Short mmCIF file of C-alpha atoms and ligand atoms in Angstrom, two decimals:
data_model
loop_
_atom_site.label_atom_id
_atom_site.label_comp_id
_atom_site.label_asym_id
_atom_site.label_seq_id
_atom_site.Cartn_x
_atom_site.Cartn_y
_atom_site.Cartn_z
CA MET A 1 47.54 76.68 92.80
CA SER A 2 46.55 79.33 90.17
CA ASP A 3 48.93 82.60 89.80
CA ARG A 4 45.66 84.78 89.79
CA THR A 5 45.98 87.48 92.59
CA PRO A 6 42.67 87.07 94.60
CA LEU A 7 40.51 90.23 94.32
CA MET A 8 38.55 91.25 97.38
CA ALA A 9 36.10 93.77 96.37
CA GLY A 10 33.56 95.47 98.86
CA ASN A 11 30.26 96.73 97.42
CA TRP A 12 28.96 99.23 99.72
CA LYS A 13 25.76 99.49 97.58
CA MET A 14 23.56 102.55 98.72
CA ASN A 15 25.56 102.88 102.05
CA LEU A 16 27.83 105.35 103.48
CA ASN A 17 28.03 109.05 102.48
CA HIS A 18 31.31 110.71 101.52
CA LEU A 19 32.32 111.61 105.05
CA GLU A 20 31.52 108.02 106.31
CA ALA A 21 33.45 106.82 103.23
CA ILE A 22 36.63 108.84 104.07
CA ALA A 23 36.38 107.24 107.76
CA HIS A 24 36.11 103.71 106.53
CA VAL A 25 38.96 103.91 103.88
CA GLN A 26 41.16 105.33 106.35
CA LYS A 27 40.45 102.31 108.75
CA LEU A 28 40.97 99.88 106.18
CA ALA A 29 44.31 101.67 105.11
CA PHE A 30 45.63 101.81 108.74
CA ALA A 31 44.68 97.98 109.02
CA LEU A 32 46.06 96.79 105.86
CA THR A 33 49.66 95.85 105.46
CA GLY A 34 52.14 95.76 102.92
CA LYS A 35 51.79 91.96 103.00
CA ASP A 36 48.17 92.02 102.89
CA HIS A 37 48.77 94.19 99.72
CA GLU A 38 51.00 91.77 98.16
CA ALA A 39 48.83 88.73 98.71
CA VAL A 40 45.40 90.32 97.71
CA GLU A 41 44.14 92.95 95.73
CA VAL A 42 41.74 95.06 97.69
CA ALA A 43 39.12 97.28 96.24
CA VAL A 44 36.11 99.35 97.46
CA LEU A 45 33.15 100.13 95.36
CA PRO A 46 31.49 103.02 96.96
CA PRO A 47 28.50 104.98 95.75
CA PHE A 48 29.16 107.65 93.24
CA THR A 49 28.94 110.44 95.55
CA ASP A 50 31.87 109.20 97.53
CA LEU A 51 34.30 108.64 94.59
CA ARG A 52 35.88 111.93 94.62
CA SER A 53 36.63 111.69 98.43
CA VAL A 54 37.88 108.24 98.00
CA GLN A 55 40.05 109.22 95.19
CA THR A 56 41.68 112.10 96.82
CA LEU A 57 42.24 110.03 99.91
CA VAL A 58 44.04 107.36 98.03
CA GLU A 59 46.04 109.58 96.03
CA GLY A 60 46.95 111.98 98.64
CA ASP A 61 48.15 109.01 100.82
CA LYS A 62 49.40 106.75 98.14
CA LEU A 63 47.18 104.09 99.32
CA LYS A 64 47.28 100.41 97.76
CA ILE A 65 43.42 100.05 97.85
CA LYS A 66 41.81 100.47 94.65
CA TYR A 67 38.40 101.85 93.81
CA GLY A 68 35.55 101.61 91.39
CA ALA A 69 31.87 102.27 90.81
CA GLN A 70 28.78 100.14 91.06
CA ASP A 71 27.48 100.87 87.66
CA LEU A 72 28.00 102.97 84.61
CA SER A 73 25.96 104.25 81.49
CA ALA A 74 26.26 102.25 78.46
CA HIS A 75 26.60 105.72 76.79
CA ASP A 76 29.63 108.09 77.04
CA SER A 77 27.71 111.46 76.93
CA GLY A 78 24.57 113.15 76.21
CA ALA A 79 20.79 113.61 77.52
CA TYR A 80 20.81 110.78 79.77
CA THR A 81 19.67 112.26 83.16
CA GLY A 82 20.92 110.71 86.12
CA GLU A 83 23.51 108.65 84.49
CA VAL A 84 27.21 108.48 84.86
CA SER A 85 29.50 108.08 82.09
CA GLY A 86 32.64 105.68 81.88
CA ALA A 87 34.61 108.65 80.96
CA MET A 88 33.54 110.34 84.28
CA LEU A 89 34.63 107.35 86.31
CA ALA A 90 37.86 107.17 84.44
CA LYS A 91 38.54 110.84 85.03
CA LEU A 92 38.08 109.86 88.81
CA LYS A 93 40.71 107.28 88.15
CA CYS A 94 38.46 104.45 88.92
CA ALA A 95 39.95 101.03 88.21
CA TYR A 96 36.85 98.97 88.44
CA VAL A 97 33.14 99.11 87.72
CA THR A 98 30.53 96.42 88.60
CA VAL A 99 28.15 95.52 85.64
CA GLY A 100 24.95 93.79 85.76
CA HIS A 101 24.84 93.35 89.87
CA SER A 102 21.66 91.35 90.34
CA GLU A 103 20.14 94.38 92.25
CA ARG A 104 20.58 96.32 88.70
CA ARG A 105 19.00 93.56 86.89
CA GLN A 106 16.07 93.29 89.24
CA TYR A 107 15.15 96.95 90.10
CA HIS A 108 16.41 98.61 86.88
CA ALA A 109 15.47 95.76 84.43
CA GLU A 110 19.04 95.28 82.94
CA THR A 111 19.10 92.83 80.31
CA ASP A 112 22.12 90.96 79.03
CA GLU A 113 22.19 93.08 76.01
CA VAL A 114 22.39 96.05 78.49
CA CYS A 115 25.21 94.65 80.61
CA ASN A 116 26.97 93.99 77.12
CA ALA A 117 26.73 97.70 76.27
CA LYS A 118 28.04 98.53 79.62
CA VAL A 119 31.10 96.06 79.66
CA LYS A 120 31.83 97.73 76.16
CA ALA A 121 31.41 101.14 77.62
CA ALA A 122 33.79 100.19 80.52
CA TYR A 123 36.60 98.90 78.17
CA ARG A 124 36.28 102.25 75.97
CA HIS A 125 37.27 104.07 78.96
CA GLY A 126 40.10 101.74 80.26
CA LEU A 127 37.89 100.56 83.32
CA THR A 128 37.81 97.03 84.22
CA PRO A 129 34.35 95.40 84.42
CA ILE A 130 33.36 93.42 87.21
CA LEU A 131 30.48 91.47 85.30
CA CYS A 132 28.06 89.91 87.98
CA VAL A 133 26.07 86.83 87.05
CA GLY A 134 24.12 84.25 88.90
CA GLU A 135 20.75 82.42 89.14
CA GLY A 136 17.74 83.05 91.36
CA LEU A 137 16.24 80.67 93.80
CA GLU A 138 13.67 79.29 91.11
CA VAL A 139 16.58 78.42 88.81
CA ARG A 140 18.57 76.90 91.55
CA LYS A 141 15.62 74.63 92.77
CA ALA A 142 15.05 73.57 89.11
CA GLY A 143 18.80 72.61 88.83
CA ASN A 144 19.43 74.93 86.04
CA GLN A 145 22.19 77.37 87.79
CA VAL A 146 24.94 76.53 85.32
CA ALA A 147 23.00 77.09 81.89
CA HIS A 148 21.50 80.07 83.15
CA THR A 149 24.70 81.65 84.52
CA LEU A 150 26.52 80.60 81.54
CA ALA A 151 24.10 82.35 79.38
CA GLN A 152 24.59 85.44 81.28
CA VAL A 153 28.47 85.26 80.57
CA ASP A 154 27.74 84.73 76.86
CA GLY A 155 25.48 87.75 76.86
CA GLY A 156 27.66 89.97 78.94
CA LEU A 157 30.80 89.30 76.89
CA LYS A 158 29.21 89.18 73.32
CA ASP A 159 31.67 90.70 70.83
CA ILE A 160 34.28 91.17 73.53
CA PRO A 161 37.51 90.29 72.13
CA ALA A 162 40.09 88.12 74.00
CA GLU A 163 42.65 91.15 74.53
CA GLN A 164 39.81 92.76 76.56
CA ALA A 165 38.34 89.72 78.12
CA GLU A 166 41.45 88.61 79.67
CA SER A 167 41.16 91.39 82.27
CA VAL A 168 37.41 91.11 82.87
CA VAL A 169 36.22 89.95 86.39
CA ILE A 170 33.34 87.72 86.58
CA ALA A 171 31.49 87.71 89.87
CA TYR A 172 29.33 84.58 90.42
CA GLU A 173 26.63 85.68 92.90
CA PRO A 174 23.76 83.23 93.18
CA VAL A 175 20.81 85.82 93.91
CA TRP A 176 19.37 83.59 96.78
CA ALA A 177 22.45 84.02 98.55
CA ILE A 178 22.81 87.74 98.39
CA GLY A 179 22.17 89.58 101.64
CA THR A 180 19.98 86.61 103.07
CA GLY A 181 23.07 84.86 105.17
CA GLU A 182 22.34 81.87 103.14
CA VAL A 183 25.78 81.27 101.82
CA ALA A 184 26.41 78.94 98.90
CA THR A 185 28.56 75.61 99.84
CA PRO A 186 32.11 75.96 98.62
CA GLU A 187 30.92 73.00 96.41
CA ASP A 188 27.92 75.23 94.91
CA ALA A 189 30.37 78.13 94.38
CA GLN A 190 32.92 75.72 92.66
CA GLU A 191 30.57 73.90 90.43
CA VAL A 192 29.36 77.28 88.91
CA CYS A 193 32.72 78.95 88.81
CA GLY A 194 34.37 75.99 87.30
CA ALA A 195 31.87 76.12 84.44
CA ILE A 196 32.33 79.63 83.88
CA ARG A 197 35.93 79.05 83.45
CA GLY A 198 35.21 76.24 81.07
CA ARG A 199 32.90 78.51 79.22
CA LEU A 200 35.66 81.10 79.08
CA ALA A 201 38.15 78.56 77.84
CA GLU A 202 35.65 77.86 74.84
CA LEU A 203 35.24 81.51 74.09
CA TYR A 204 38.95 82.60 74.21
CA GLY A 205 41.00 79.68 74.84
CA GLN A 206 42.24 78.07 78.10
CA GLU A 207 45.40 80.68 78.50
CA VAL A 208 43.23 83.54 78.72
CA ALA A 209 40.53 81.72 80.66
CA ASP A 210 43.26 81.08 83.21
CA LYS A 211 44.13 84.53 83.54
CA ILE A 212 40.53 85.75 84.12
CA ARG A 213 39.47 85.94 87.97
CA ILE A 214 36.09 84.83 88.91
CA GLN A 215 34.66 85.90 92.32
CA TYR A 216 32.18 84.55 94.61
CA GLY A 217 29.35 86.84 96.12
CA GLY A 218 26.75 86.18 98.51
CA SER A 219 26.95 86.59 102.42
CA VAL A 220 30.61 86.24 102.39
CA LYS A 221 31.92 86.88 105.87
CA ALA A 222 35.13 86.14 107.68
CA GLY A 223 33.84 82.99 108.95
CA ASN A 224 33.03 81.33 105.56
CA VAL A 225 35.61 82.98 103.20
CA ALA A 226 38.52 80.53 103.58
CA ALA A 227 36.68 77.43 102.49
CA ILE A 228 35.11 79.37 99.49
CA MET A 229 38.57 80.59 98.64
CA ALA A 230 39.98 77.10 98.81
CA GLN A 231 38.02 76.23 95.41
CA PRO A 232 40.19 76.20 92.57
CA ASP A 233 38.07 78.45 90.39
CA VAL A 234 37.28 80.91 93.02
CA ASP A 235 39.59 83.97 93.07
CA GLY A 236 38.17 86.34 95.18
CA ALA A 237 35.00 87.71 96.63
CA LEU A 238 32.30 90.41 95.89
CA VAL A 239 31.41 91.31 99.37
CA GLY A 240 28.22 93.38 100.42
CA GLY A 241 27.03 93.65 104.01
CA ALA A 242 30.37 92.47 105.57
CA ALA A 243 32.39 95.03 103.51
CA LEU A 244 30.49 98.00 105.66
CA ASP A 245 32.58 96.55 108.54
CA ALA A 246 36.30 97.63 108.10
CA ASP A 247 37.61 95.04 110.75
CA GLU A 248 35.28 92.24 109.22
CA PHE A 249 36.47 93.27 105.65
CA VAL A 250 40.15 93.08 106.74
CA ARG A 251 39.77 89.73 108.07
CA ILE A 252 37.89 88.84 104.64
CA VAL A 253 41.17 89.97 102.93
CA ARG A 254 43.25 87.83 105.17
CA PHE A 255 41.26 84.80 104.36
CA ARG A 256 44.36 82.55 104.62
CA ASP A 257 44.47 83.20 108.29
CA GLN A 258 40.83 82.46 108.88
O1 G3H B 301 27.76 92.73 95.54
C1 G3H B 301 27.56 91.91 96.62
C2 G3H B 301 26.76 90.91 96.64
O2 G3H B 301 25.44 91.32 96.38
C3 G3H B 301 26.70 90.25 98.05
O3 G3H B 301 26.11 90.94 99.06
P1 G3H B 301 26.05 90.39 100.64
O4 G3H B 301 27.65 90.04 100.84
O5 G3H B 301 25.38 91.47 101.43
O6 G3H B 301 25.33 89.04 100.59
#
């Protein structure tokens, strides 16, 4: 049993406006107990336009729910229309920011090089990056999921020193399991998450690798989370669709009771 605190993060993607976000976080806050927060770190990753409202609620009511953004610019300021900088997210007291989600890689052509620049930007501003990695269906069918995913880990963490890497969160999300209802088996999840920890040990040493949290993501629900969390190298979940239902997300946080 590792002493890593599980991280359950709800990636809302492009869902819930700022008013809906307030209602949703209030529901979570009402349902989650001190015991839940002791056992599991809970985070929400709303759209940018919700962050100020979520911050106000979290700070005003001293909630233990963490929050963060779904993306950031690789640049700190300047003529980058439409982008949001790490400095801006830090000003809103974001704890986390996802980097290289498969939807960013697919629809915004984000390469490992771009992801690496974004991981660096996150650390420049004291944000913890959740680096998303994972293979598509073709790669999985060819049996190359481990090599593919480890190359993304190498690329995303290039030149990141151990002092920073020990706080990174890696989210393994097989693309074929995202939003499809097609969840990877616990053994599938462990195969790649275990390999990721092995690579982190090669890069940073076992002690640092043992501190890094590795999440699984892809059609996680209350009904399948316990088996996935029982795997030794899975330290939480990056939850998409099921995170939009507050009751379901709370059940996911309480994976030990499922
Ligand atoms: O970031 C979350 C993942 O893309 C998983 O999404 P999903 O739970 O809707 O499959």
